[in-house]
Coordinates of C-alpha atoms in Angstrom, one line a residue:
X1 CA 59.1 211.1 74.5
X2 CA 58.5 207.8 72.8
X3 CA 59.6 205.8 75.9
X4 CA 57.3 207.8 78.2
X5 CA 54.3 207.2 76.0
X6 CA 55.0 203.6 75.1
X7 CA 55.5 202.4 78.6
X8 CA 51.9 203.0 79.9
X9 CA 50.5 202.1 76.5
X10 CA 52.1 198.7 76.8
X11 CA 50.3 198.1 80.0
X12 CA 47.0 199.4 78.6
X13 CA 47.0 197.3 75.4
X14 CA 48.5 194.2 77.1
X15 CA 45.8 194.3 79.8
X16 CA 43.1 194.8 77.3
X17 CA 44.3 191.8 75.2
X18 CA 44.5 189.6 78.3
X19 CA 41.0 190.5 79.5
X20 CA 39.5 190.1 76.0
X21 CA 41.0 186.6 75.8
X22 CA 39.4 185.6 79.1
X23 CA 36.0 187.4 78.6
X24 CA 32.9 185.7 77.2
X25 CA 30.6 188.7 77.2
X26 CA 30.3 189.9 73.5
X27 CA 29.6 193.5 74.5
X28 CA 32.6 193.7 76.8
X29 CA 34.8 192.1 74.2
X30 CA 33.7 194.7 71.7
X31 CA 34.7 197.5 74.0
X32 CA 38.0 195.9 74.7
X33 CA 38.6 195.6 70.9
X34 CA 37.9 199.3 70.6
X35 CA 40.6 200.0 73.3
X36 CA 43.1 197.8 71.4
X37 CA 42.4 199.3 67.9
X38 CA 42.4 202.9 69.3
X39 CA 45.6 202.3 71.1
X40 CA 47.2 200.9 68.0
X41 CA 46.1 204.0 66.1
X42 CA 47.5 206.3 68.8
X43 CA 50.8 204.4 68.6
X44 CA 51.0 204.8 64.9
X45 CA 50.4 208.6 65.2
X46 CA 53.2 208.8 67.8
X47 CA 55.6 206.9 65.6
X48 CA 54.9 209.0 62.5
X49 CA 55.2 212.4 64.4
X50 CA 58.4 211.4 66.1
X51 CA 59.9 209.9 63.0
X52 CA 59.0 212.9 60.8
X53 CA 60.5 215.3 63.3
X54 CA 63.8 213.3 63.3
X55 CA 63.9 213.3 59.5
X56 CA 63.2 217.0 59.3
X57 CA 66.0 217.7 61.8
X58 CA 68.4 215.5 59.9
X59 CA 68.8 213.1 62.9
X60 CA 68.2 210.0 60.8
X61 CA 71.3 207.9 60.3
X62 CA 71.3 205.5 57.4
X63 CA 73.1 202.1 57.4
X64 CA 74.6 200.0 54.7
X65 CA 74.0 196.4 55.5
X66 CA 73.3 193.1 53.6
X67 CA 69.6 193.0 53.1
X68 CA 67.8 189.7 52.0
X69 CA 64.9 190.9 49.8
X70 CA 62.9 187.6 50.1
X71 CA 63.0 187.8 53.9
X72 CA 61.9 191.4 53.7
X73 CA 58.9 190.4 51.5
X74 CA 57.9 187.6 53.8
X75 CA 58.1 190.0 56.8
X76 CA 55.8 192.4 55.0
X77 CA 53.3 189.6 54.4
X78 CA 53.1 189.1 58.1
X79 CA 52.5 192.8 58.7
X80 CA 49.9 192.8 56.0
X81 CA 47.8 190.2 57.8
X82 CA 47.5 192.6 60.7
X83 CA 46.8 195.6 58.5
X84 CA 44.1 193.8 56.5
X85 CA 42.4 192.2 59.5
X86 CA 38.6 191.9 58.9
X87 CA 38.9 192.8 55.2
X88 CA 38.6 190.6 52.1
X89 CA 42.1 191.4 50.8
X90 CA 44.8 189.2 49.2
X91 CA 48.4 190.1 49.1
X92 CA 50.7 188.9 46.3
X93 CA 54.4 189.6 46.4
X94 CA 57.3 188.7 44.1
X95 CA 60.9 189.4 43.2
X96 CA 62.0 189.3 39.6
X97 CA 64.7 186.7 38.7
X98 CA 67.0 189.5 37.5
X99 CA 67.0 191.1 40.9
X100 CA 69.7 190.0 43.3
X101 CA 68.5 188.0 46.3
X102 CA 70.6 190.2 48.6
X103 CA 71.7 193.8 48.3
X104 CA 73.4 196.4 50.4
X105 CA 70.8 198.8 51.9
X106 CA 69.3 200.1 55.1
X107 CA 66.9 197.2 55.9
X108 CA 65.1 199.1 58.7
X109 CA 64.4 202.1 56.5
X110 CA 63.5 200.0 53.4
X111 CA 61.1 198.1 55.5
X112 CA 59.6 201.3 56.9
X113 CA 59.0 202.7 53.4
X114 CA 57.3 199.5 52.2
X115 CA 55.3 199.2 55.4
X116 CA 53.9 202.7 55.1
X117 CA 53.0 202.1 51.5
X118 CA 51.4 198.7 52.4
X119 CA 49.5 200.4 55.2
X120 CA 48.2 203.0 52.8
X121 CA 47.1 200.4 50.4
X122 CA 45.3 198.3 53.0
X123 CA 43.6 201.4 54.5
X124 CA 42.1 202.5 51.2
X125 CA 41.2 199.1 49.8
X126 CA 38.2 197.4 51.4
X127 CA 38.3 194.3 49.1
X128 CA 40.4 193.0 46.3
X129 CA 44.2 192.7 46.2
X130 CA 47.5 194.4 47.0
X131 CA 50.6 193.5 45.1
X132 CA 54.3 194.1 46.0
X133 CA 56.9 193.6 43.3
X134 CA 60.6 194.2 43.1
X135 CA 62.2 194.4 39.6
X136 CA 65.0 196.1 37.8
X137 CA 64.1 199.6 36.6
X138 CA 63.6 199.5 32.8
X139 CA 65.1 203.0 32.3
X140 CA 68.0 202.6 34.8
X141 CA 69.2 199.0 35.1
X142 CA 71.4 199.9 38.1
X143 CA 68.3 200.8 40.0
X144 CA 65.6 198.6 41.6
X145 CA 62.0 199.5 41.2
X146 CA 59.7 198.7 44.2
X147 CA 56.0 198.8 43.5
X148 CA 53.0 198.6 45.8
X149 CA 49.7 198.3 43.8
X150 CA 46.1 198.1 45.2
X151 CA 42.6 197.8 43.8
X152 CA 41.2 200.4 46.1
X153 CA 39.4 203.7 45.6
X154 CA 42.1 205.5 43.6
X155 CA 43.1 209.1 43.7
X156 CA 42.0 211.9 41.3
X157 CA 44.9 213.5 39.3
X158 CA 44.2 216.9 40.9
X159 CA 44.9 215.4 44.3
X160 CA 48.1 213.6 43.5
X161 CA 50.5 216.6 43.4
X162 CA 50.3 217.2 47.2
X163 CA 50.3 213.5 48.3
X164 CA 53.9 213.6 49.6
X165 CA 53.5 216.8 51.5
X166 CA 53.3 216.7 55.3
X167 CA 49.8 216.4 56.8
X168 CA 48.2 216.3 53.4
X169 CA 44.9 214.5 53.0
X170 CA 43.1 213.9 49.6
X171 CA 40.0 215.7 51.0
X172 CA 38.7 216.9 54.3
X173 CA 36.8 213.7 55.0
X174 CA 39.8 211.4 54.6
X175 CA 41.0 211.8 58.2
X176 CA 37.4 211.2 59.5
X177 CA 36.9 208.1 57.4
X178 CA 40.3 206.5 57.4
X179 CA 42.3 208.1 60.2
X180 CA 46.0 208.9 60.1
X181 CA 48.2 211.9 60.4
X182 CA 49.0 212.6 56.7
X183 CA 52.7 212.0 57.5
X184 CA 53.2 208.4 56.2
X185 CA 53.8 209.3 52.5
X186 CA 55.8 212.4 53.5
X187 CA 58.1 210.1 55.5
X188 CA 58.3 207.7 52.6
X189 CA 59.4 210.5 50.2
X190 CA 62.1 211.8 52.6
X191 CA 63.5 208.3 53.3
X192 CA 63.5 207.4 49.6
X193 CA 65.4 210.6 48.8
X194 CA 67.8 210.0 51.7
X195 CA 68.6 206.6 50.0
X196 CA 69.2 208.5 46.7
X197 CA 65.9 207.3 45.2
X198 CA 62.8 208.7 43.6
X199 CA 59.1 208.0 44.5
X200 CA 55.9 208.7 42.5
X201 CA 52.3 207.5 42.2
X202 CA 50.0 206.3 39.4
X203 CA 46.3 206.3 40.1
X204 CA 42.8 206.6 38.7
X205 CA 39.6 206.9 40.7
X206 CA 37.8 203.6 41.0
X207 CA 40.7 201.7 39.5
X208 CA 43.3 201.5 42.3
X209 CA 46.6 203.1 43.0
X210 CA 50.3 202.1 42.5
X211 CA 53.2 203.7 44.3
X212 CA 56.6 203.2 42.8
X213 CA 60.0 204.0 44.1
X214 CA 63.5 203.3 42.6
X215 CA 66.7 203.0 44.5
X216 CA 70.3 202.5 43.4
X217 CA 71.6 199.1 44.5
X218 CA 74.7 197.0 44.9
X219 CA 74.5 193.2 45.1
X220 CA 76.1 191.6 48.1
X221 CA 77.8 189.2 45.7
X222 CA 78.2 190.3 42.0
X223 CA 77.4 188.0 39.1
X224 CA 75.8 185.3 41.3
X225 CA 73.3 183.1 39.6
X226 CA 70.0 184.3 40.9
X227 CA 66.6 182.6 40.8
X228 CA 63.3 184.4 40.8
X229 CA 61.4 184.6 44.0
X230 CA 58.1 182.6 43.3
X231 CA 54.9 184.6 43.6
X232 CA 53.3 184.2 47.0
X233 CA 49.9 185.2 48.3
X234 CA 48.5 185.9 51.8
X235 CA 45.1 187.0 52.9
X236 CA 44.0 189.4 55.6
X237 CA 43.8 187.7 58.9
X238 CA 40.9 187.5 61.3
X239 CA 41.1 188.0 65.1
X240 CA 43.2 184.9 65.7
X241 CA 44.6 184.3 69.2
X242 CA 48.2 183.3 69.5
X243 CA 48.4 179.7 70.5
X244 CA 50.4 178.3 73.3
X245 CA 53.5 176.2 72.8
X246 CA 53.0 172.5 72.3
X247 CA 52.8 170.6 75.6
X248 CA 55.5 168.1 74.5
X249 CA 58.0 170.9 73.9
X250 CA 60.5 171.4 76.8
X251 CA 59.7 174.6 78.6
X252 CA 62.1 177.5 78.4
X253 CA 63.9 179.2 81.2
X254 CA 62.9 182.8 80.6
X255 CA 64.1 185.9 82.6
X256 CA 62.2 189.1 82.3
X257 CA 64.2 192.3 83.1
X258 CA 61.7 195.0 83.8
X259 CA 61.5 197.7 86.5
X260 CA 57.9 198.8 85.9
X261 CA 55.7 196.7 88.2
X262 CA 52.6 197.1 86.0
X263 CA 54.4 195.9 82.9
X264 CA 55.9 193.1 84.8
X265 CA 52.5 191.8 85.7
X266 CA 51.2 192.2 82.1
X267 CA 54.2 190.5 80.5
X268 CA 54.1 187.6 83.0
X269 CA 50.4 187.1 82.3
X270 CA 50.9 187.2 78.5
X271 CA 53.7 184.6 78.8
X272 CA 51.6 182.4 81.0
X273 CA 48.8 182.5 78.5
X274 CA 51.0 181.3 75.6
X275 CA 52.4 178.5 77.8
X276 CA 55.5 180.0 79.4
X277 CA 56.6 181.1 82.9
X278 CA 59.4 183.5 83.8
X279 CA 61.5 184.9 86.6
X280 CA 61.8 188.7 87.0
X281 CA 64.8 190.9 87.5
X282 CA 64.2 194.6 88.3
X283 CA 67.5 195.9 86.8
X284 CA 70.6 194.8 84.9
X285 CA 72.6 194.0 88.0
X286 CA 69.9 191.6 89.1
X287 CA 70.0 190.0 85.7
X288 CA 73.7 189.2 86.1
X289 CA 73.3 187.9 89.6
X290 CA 70.4 185.6 88.5
X291 CA 72.3 184.3 85.4
X292 CA 75.2 183.3 87.8
X293 CA 72.7 181.2 89.7
X294 CA 70.8 179.6 86.9
X295 CA 71.1 178.9 83.2
X296 CA 68.5 180.9 81.3
X297 CA 67.5 180.3 77.7
X298 CA 66.0 183.7 77.0
X299 CA 66.3 187.1 78.6
X300 CA 63.6 189.7 77.7
X301 CA 65.6 192.9 78.4
X302 CA 64.2 196.3 79.1
X303 CA 66.7 199.1 78.3
X304 CA 66.0 201.9 80.8
X305 CA 66.3 200.4 84.3
X306 CA 67.9 201.7 87.6
X307 CA 71.3 200.5 88.9
X308 CA 72.3 199.0 85.6
X309 CA 70.6 199.5 82.2
X310 CA 69.9 196.8 79.6
X311 CA 72.8 197.8 77.3
X312 CA 75.4 197.4 80.1
X313 CA 73.9 194.2 81.3
X314 CA 74.1 192.7 77.8
X315 CA 77.7 193.8 77.3
X316 CA 78.6 192.0 80.6
X317 CA 76.8 188.8 79.3
X318 CA 78.8 189.0 76.1
X319 CA 82.1 189.5 77.9
X320 CA 81.6 186.6 80.2
X321 CA 84.0 183.6 80.0
X322 CA 81.1 181.4 79.0
X323 CA 79.7 183.8 76.5
X324 CA 79.0 181.0 74.0
X325 CA 76.5 179.7 76.5
X326 CA 74.8 183.0 77.2
X327 CA 71.1 183.3 76.9
X328 CA 69.4 184.8 73.9
X329 CA 68.9 188.5 74.7
X330 CA 65.8 190.2 73.2
X331 CA 65.3 193.9 73.8
X332 CA 61.7 194.5 75.2
X333 CA 61.5 198.2 75.3
X334 CA 59.5 201.4 74.9
X335 CA 62.6 203.0 73.2
X336 CA 61.5 202.1 69.7
X337 CA 63.3 204.4 67.3
X338 CA 65.7 203.2 64.7
X339 CA 68.7 204.5 66.7
X340 CA 67.5 202.5 69.7
X341 CA 67.6 199.3 67.6
X342 CA 71.1 200.3 66.4
X343 CA 72.3 200.7 70.1
X344 CA 70.8 197.3 70.9
X345 CA 72.5 195.6 68.0
X346 CA 75.8 197.3 69.0
X347 CA 75.4 196.1 72.6
X348 CA 75.1 192.5 71.3
X349 CA 71.4 191.9 71.7
X350 CA 70.0 189.2 69.4
X351 CA 66.5 190.6 68.7
X352 CA 64.2 193.6 69.4
X353 CA 60.6 194.0 70.5
X354 CA 59.1 197.4 70.7
X355 CA 56.4 198.0 73.3
X356 CA 53.5 197.6 73.3
X357 CA 53.9 193.9 72.9
X358 CA 51.1 191.3 72.8
X359 CA 50.8 187.5 72.6
X360 CA 51.7 187.3 69.0
X361 CA 54.9 189.3 69.2
X362 CA 56.1 187.3 72.2
X363 CA 55.2 183.9 70.7
X364 CA 56.9 184.9 67.4
X365 CA 60.2 185.8 69.0
X366 CA 60.2 182.7 71.1
X367 CA 59.5 180.5 68.0
X368 CA 62.2 182.4 66.0
X369 CA 64.9 181.5 68.6
X370 CA 63.7 178.1 69.9
X371 CA 65.9 176.1 67.5
X372 CA 69.0 178.1 68.6
X373 CA 68.1 177.6 72.2
X374 CA 67.6 173.9 71.8
X375 CA 71.0 173.6 70.1
X376 CA 72.7 175.4 73.0
X377 CA 71.1 173.1 75.5
X378 CA 73.3 170.3 74.3
X379 CA 76.4 172.2 75.2
X380 CA 78.1 171.4 78.5
X381 CA 77.2 173.7 81.4
X382 CA 80.1 175.7 82.8
X383 CA 80.3 178.4 85.5
X384 CA 79.9 182.0 84.6
X385 CA 82.4 184.7 85.5
X386 CA 80.7 188.1 85.3

C-alpha cells in the first residue's frame, strides 16, 4: 500500500517543487506551496497509519546495531529545521558526558521515536525553544533518559492520561488547528515498550511540555573514556532552495534506475536543477548492461522494476569481479518501511531515500557520498564481469 501511494505522490510533490522554483507569480507560488505542504501532511498520515498497523500486528522487527548518539542528534537537528519552517524556534541538543558516545540499539526505531516527539514539540510551539537531552537515568543508572522539552502551549493534567492512546487528541479542536492522526505518541509508546523502556510526560498549560523515555543500554565499548557532547543549537529554517553543486567540482556520472516514466522526468529535472545530469535505466538488467559500458559514480536504484528488481541488480554489482570499483548505490524508492530499509541494507545498498524526494534530499545524499566517490576515481579502471 505504501508503494502504491508514494509513487504518484513523488511525482506530484516533485513537480510542484520544480514549478515553484521556476515560477515568479506570488499567487501561483502560494498555491504550489499549499500543494507541497498538504502532500507532506498526507504522507505523514500514511506513514503513521501503516506503521501503527504493523506495530499492532507484531510485524515490527527490532535490530541491535551500534548507534552513534551524536550522529543521531545532528540528524534530528536537520529534521527540526524542516519541522520548524516559518517559526521562531530554536533547537538545543546535548549528550551528557557520562553517556556513552555509542550504544547498541535499533537506530531506525530510536530515530523514529525522537522524530515523533520532536514533531509534536514543533507543532505545538509557535515560538521559543525545543531541547533534546540524553543523560543517565538518576534512578536507574543502567538506563538512558531521553528528554524532549518545549516552551509551547502545554497540556492540562486531565488530558495527559490518554495522550498515548491511539487517535487521541487533547480536545476536539486539536485536529482542526494542528492536524495529525493522533497516532504519533501511540507509536512512540509501543516502540519504547518494544525496546524495554518507559515513556511519560510532564506538562503544565502555558509553560510547555517535556516528554521523557528511558531505555536500557549497552555501550559498544565498555569503560571507554567519554567526553560530553557540546550543546548545539539550530533554528527553524525558512523556505531555502537547495543550491547546485559548485561549478568547479567535477560532474558525477549518475545512473537513475526507474521504470515509472513520470518519476523519471521529475527526478531528471530535479537533478538538472541542482547541477547534475543522469542516464536512465528502466530495470535492473538495463543497469547491469549500462554499468558494463560505462563507469558510473552513483546509481539511484528503484526497488520494484520489471525484468530485474533493484535488490537483485545490487547483488550482481556486489558480486562482480571489480566490486571494489562499483558505483555507490542509493535506494530511491516508494517502499519506505523499516523492513524495506533492512532489505536494502542486506542487498548491499549504501544509502536509502524514500519517495517523495525533493532537491534537498538528492543534494544531501550526493554531498554525503562525494568524498567516497572522489577517492574511488583515483583507482585504476578495470573491466566488469557481471
